[in-house]
């Protein structure tokens, strides 16, 4: 990771490989991990390690005072 070294800048040239072009807005994001690095095993096929599913939302609720990933 570039951030751990004083002589490296973030983002570095490698980051362009992982850029996601997406329309500006608010999104609900589902992160589905198919690879368990601790056990070195894939769930399903080994073509995909992580799936990011972006769902654009028009209604955004304020979550002040809440941990946003635990607000149901």
Coordinates of N, CA, C and O in Angstrom, one line a residue:
X1 N 0.8 -1.2 0.0 CA 0.0 0.0 0.0 C 0.9 1.2 0.0 O 1.8 1.4 0.8
X2 N 0.6 2.1 -0.9 CA 1.4 3.4 -1.0 C 1.3 4.2 0.2 O 2.3 4.9 0.5
X3 N 0.2 4.2 0.9 CA 0.0 5.2 2.0 C 1.0 4.9 3.2 O 1.2 5.8 4.0
X4 N 1.6 3.7 3.2 CA 2.4 3.4 4.4 C 3.9 3.9 4.2 O 4.7 3.9 5.1
X5 N 4.2 4.5 3.0 CA 5.6 4.9 2.7 C 5.6 6.4 2.5 O 4.8 6.9 1.7
X6 N 6.6 7.1 3.1 CA 6.7 8.6 3.0 C 7.0 9.0 1.6 O 6.6 10.1 1.2
X7 N 7.7 8.2 0.8 CA 8.1 8.6 -0.5 C 7.1 8.3 -1.6 O 7.3 8.5 -2.8
X8 N 6.0 7.7 -1.2 CA 4.9 7.4 -2.1 C 3.7 8.3 -2.0 O 3.4 8.8 -0.9
X9 N 3.0 8.6 -3.1 CA 1.9 9.4 -3.1 C 0.6 8.6 -3.3 O 0.7 7.6 -4.0
X10 N -0.5 9.0 -2.8 CA -1.8 8.4 -3.0 C -2.7 9.3 -3.8 O -2.8 10.5 -3.4
X11 N -3.3 9.0 -4.8 CA -3.2 7.6 -5.4 C -1.9 7.5 -6.2 O -1.4 8.4 -6.8
X12 N -1.4 6.2 -6.3 CA -0.2 6.0 -7.1 C -0.7 5.5 -8.5 O -1.9 5.4 -8.8
X13 N 0.3 5.2 -9.4 CA 0.0 4.9 -10.7 C -0.8 3.6 -10.8 O -1.6 3.4 -11.8
X14 N -0.7 2.7 -9.9 CA -1.4 1.5 -9.9 C -2.9 1.6 -9.7 O -3.7 0.8 -10.1
X15 N -3.3 2.7 -9.0 CA -4.7 3.0 -8.7 C -5.6 3.1 -9.9 O -6.8 2.8 -9.9
X16 N -5.1 3.6 -11.0 CA -5.9 3.7 -12.2 C -6.4 2.4 -12.7 O -7.4 2.4 -13.4
X17 N -5.8 1.3 -12.4 CA -6.3 0.0 -12.8 C -7.6 -0.4 -12.0 O -8.3 -1.3 -12.5
X18 N -7.9 0.3 -10.9 CA -9.0 0.0 -10.1 C -10.1 1.1 -10.0 O -10.9 1.1 -9.2
X19 N -10.0 2.0 -10.9 CA -10.9 3.2 -10.9 C -12.2 2.7 -11.4 O -12.3 2.0 -12.4
X20 N -13.3 3.1 -10.8 CA -14.7 2.8 -11.2 C -15.3 4.1 -11.6 O -15.5 5.0 -10.8
X21 N -15.7 4.2 -12.9 CA -16.4 5.4 -13.4 C -17.8 5.2 -13.1 O -18.5 4.2 -13.5
X22 N -18.4 6.2 -12.3 CA -19.7 6.1 -11.9 C -20.3 7.5 -11.8 O -19.6 8.5 -11.5
X23 N -21.6 7.6 -12.1 CA -22.3 8.9 -12.1 C -22.3 9.4 -10.6 O -22.5 8.7 -9.7
X24 N -22.1 10.7 -10.5 CA -22.2 11.4 -9.1 C -23.5 11.1 -8.5 O -24.6 11.2 -9.1
X25 N -23.5 10.8 -7.2 CA -24.8 10.6 -6.5 C -24.6 9.8 -5.3 O -23.5 9.5 -4.8
X26 N -25.7 9.4 -4.7 CA -25.7 8.6 -3.5 C -26.0 7.2 -3.9 O -26.9 6.9 -4.7
X27 N -25.3 6.2 -3.3 CA -25.4 4.8 -3.7 C -25.5 3.9 -2.5 O -24.8 4.2 -1.5
X28 N -26.3 2.9 -2.6 CA -26.3 1.8 -1.7 C -25.3 0.8 -2.3 O -25.4 0.5 -3.5
X29 N -24.3 0.3 -1.6 CA -23.3 -0.6 -2.2 C -23.4 -1.9 -1.4 O -23.2 -2.0 -0.2
X30 N -23.6 -3.0 -2.2 CA -23.5 -4.4 -1.7 C -22.1 -4.9 -2.1 O -21.7 -4.8 -3.2
X31 N -21.3 -5.3 -1.1 CA -20.0 -5.9 -1.3 C -20.1 -7.4 -1.0 O -20.4 -7.8 0.1
X32 N -19.9 -8.2 -2.0 CA -19.9 -9.6 -1.9 C -18.5 -10.2 -2.1 O -18.0 -10.0 -3.2
X33 N -18.0 -10.8 -1.1 CA -16.6 -11.4 -1.2 C -16.7 -12.9 -1.5 O -17.3 -13.6 -0.7
X34 N -16.1 -13.3 -2.6 CA -16.1 -14.7 -2.9 C -14.8 -15.4 -2.6 O -14.6 -16.6 -2.7
X35 N -13.8 -14.6 -2.1 CA -12.5 -15.2 -1.7 C -12.2 -15.0 -0.2 O -12.3 -13.9 0.3
X36 N -11.9 -16.1 0.4 CA -11.5 -16.1 1.8 C -10.0 -16.2 1.9 O -9.4 -17.2 1.7
X37 N -9.3 -15.0 2.1 CA -7.9 -15.0 2.1 C -7.3 -15.8 3.3 O -6.2 -16.3 3.2
X38 N -8.0 -15.8 4.4 CA -7.5 -16.6 5.6 C -7.4 -18.1 5.3 O -6.5 -18.7 5.7
X39 N -8.3 -18.6 4.5 CA -8.3 -20.0 4.2 C -7.9 -20.3 2.8 O -7.8 -21.5 2.4
X40 N -7.6 -19.3 2.0 CA -7.2 -19.4 0.6 C -8.2 -20.3 -0.2 O -7.8 -21.2 -0.8
X41 N -9.5 -19.9 -0.1 CA -10.5 -20.6 -0.8 C -11.5 -19.7 -1.4 O -11.8 -18.6 -0.9
X42 N -12.0 -20.1 -2.5 CA -13.1 -19.4 -3.3 C -14.4 -20.0 -3.0 O -14.5 -21.2 -2.8
X43 N -15.4 -19.2 -3.0 CA -16.8 -19.6 -2.9 C -17.3 -19.4 -4.3 O -17.3 -18.3 -4.9
X44 N -17.8 -20.5 -4.9 CA -18.2 -20.5 -6.3 C -17.0 -20.6 -7.2 O -16.0 -21.3 -6.9
X45 N -17.0 -20.0 -8.4 CA -15.8 -20.1 -9.3 C -14.7 -19.2 -8.8 O -14.9 -18.3 -8.0
X46 N -13.6 -19.3 -9.4 CA -12.4 -18.5 -9.0 C -12.2 -17.3 -9.9 O -11.1 -16.7 -9.9
X47 N -13.2 -16.9 -10.7 CA -13.0 -15.8 -11.7 C -13.2 -14.5 -10.9 O -12.6 -13.5 -11.4
X48 N -14.0 -14.4 -9.9 CA -14.3 -13.2 -9.2 C -13.9 -13.3 -7.7 O -14.3 -14.2 -7.0
X49 N -13.2 -12.3 -7.2 CA -12.8 -12.3 -5.8 C -13.8 -11.5 -5.0 O -14.3 -11.8 -4.0
X50 N -14.2 -10.3 -5.6 CA -15.1 -9.4 -4.9 C -16.1 -8.8 -5.9 O -15.6 -8.4 -7.0
X51 N -17.4 -8.7 -5.6 CA -18.4 -8.1 -6.5 C -18.9 -6.9 -5.8 O -19.3 -6.9 -4.6
X52 N -18.8 -5.7 -6.4 CA -19.3 -4.5 -5.9 C -20.6 -4.1 -6.7 O -20.5 -3.9 -7.9
X53 N -21.7 -4.1 -6.0 CA -23.0 -3.8 -6.7 C -23.5 -2.4 -6.2 O -23.8 -2.2 -5.1
X54 N -23.4 -1.4 -7.1 CA -23.8 -0.1 -6.8 C -25.3 0.1 -7.2 O -25.7 0.0 -8.4
X55 N -26.1 0.6 -6.2 CA -27.5 0.8 -6.5 C -27.8 2.3 -6.2 O -27.6 2.7 -5.0
X56 N -28.1 3.1 -7.2 CA -28.3 4.6 -7.0 C -29.6 4.8 -6.2 O -30.6 4.2 -6.5
X57 N -29.5 5.6 -5.2 CA -30.6 6.0 -4.4 C -30.9 7.4 -4.5 O -30.0 8.3 -4.6
X58 N -32.2 7.8 -4.4 CA -32.6 9.2 -4.5 C -32.9 9.7 -3.1 O -32.7 10.9 -2.8
X59 N -33.2 8.9 -2.2 CA -33.6 9.3 -0.8 C -32.4 8.9 0.1 O -32.1 7.7 0.2
X60 N -31.8 9.9 0.8 CA -30.7 9.6 1.6 C -31.1 10.1 3.0 O -31.4 11.2 3.3
X61 N -31.0 9.1 4.0 CA -31.4 9.4 5.4 C -30.1 9.8 6.1 O -29.1 9.2 6.0
X62 N -30.3 10.9 6.9 CA -29.2 11.3 7.8 C -29.0 10.2 8.9 O -29.9 9.6 9.4
X63 N -27.7 9.9 9.1 CA -27.4 8.9 10.1 C -26.5 9.4 11.3 O -25.8 8.7 11.9
X64 N -26.7 10.7 11.5 CA -25.9 11.3 12.6 C -26.2 10.6 13.9 O -27.4 10.3 14.2
X65 N -25.2 10.2 14.6 CA -25.4 9.5 15.9 C -25.5 8.0 15.8 O -25.6 7.3 16.7
X66 N -25.5 7.5 14.5 CA -25.6 6.1 14.3 C -24.4 5.6 13.5 O -23.8 6.3 12.8
X67 N -24.1 4.3 13.7 CA -23.1 3.7 12.9 C -23.8 3.3 11.6 O -24.7 2.5 11.6
X68 N -23.4 4.0 10.5 CA -24.2 3.9 9.3 C -24.4 2.4 8.7 O -25.3 2.1 8.2
X69 N -23.4 1.6 9.0 CA -23.5 0.2 8.4 C -24.4 -0.7 9.4 O -24.7 -1.8 9.0
X70 N -24.8 -0.1 10.5 CA -25.7 -0.9 11.4 C -27.1 -0.3 11.6 O -27.8 -0.6 12.5
X71 N -27.4 0.7 10.7 CA -28.7 1.4 10.9 C -29.7 0.7 10.0 O -29.7 0.8 8.8
X72 N -30.6 0.0 10.5 CA -31.6 -0.7 9.8 C -33.0 -0.1 9.9 O -33.4 0.3 10.9

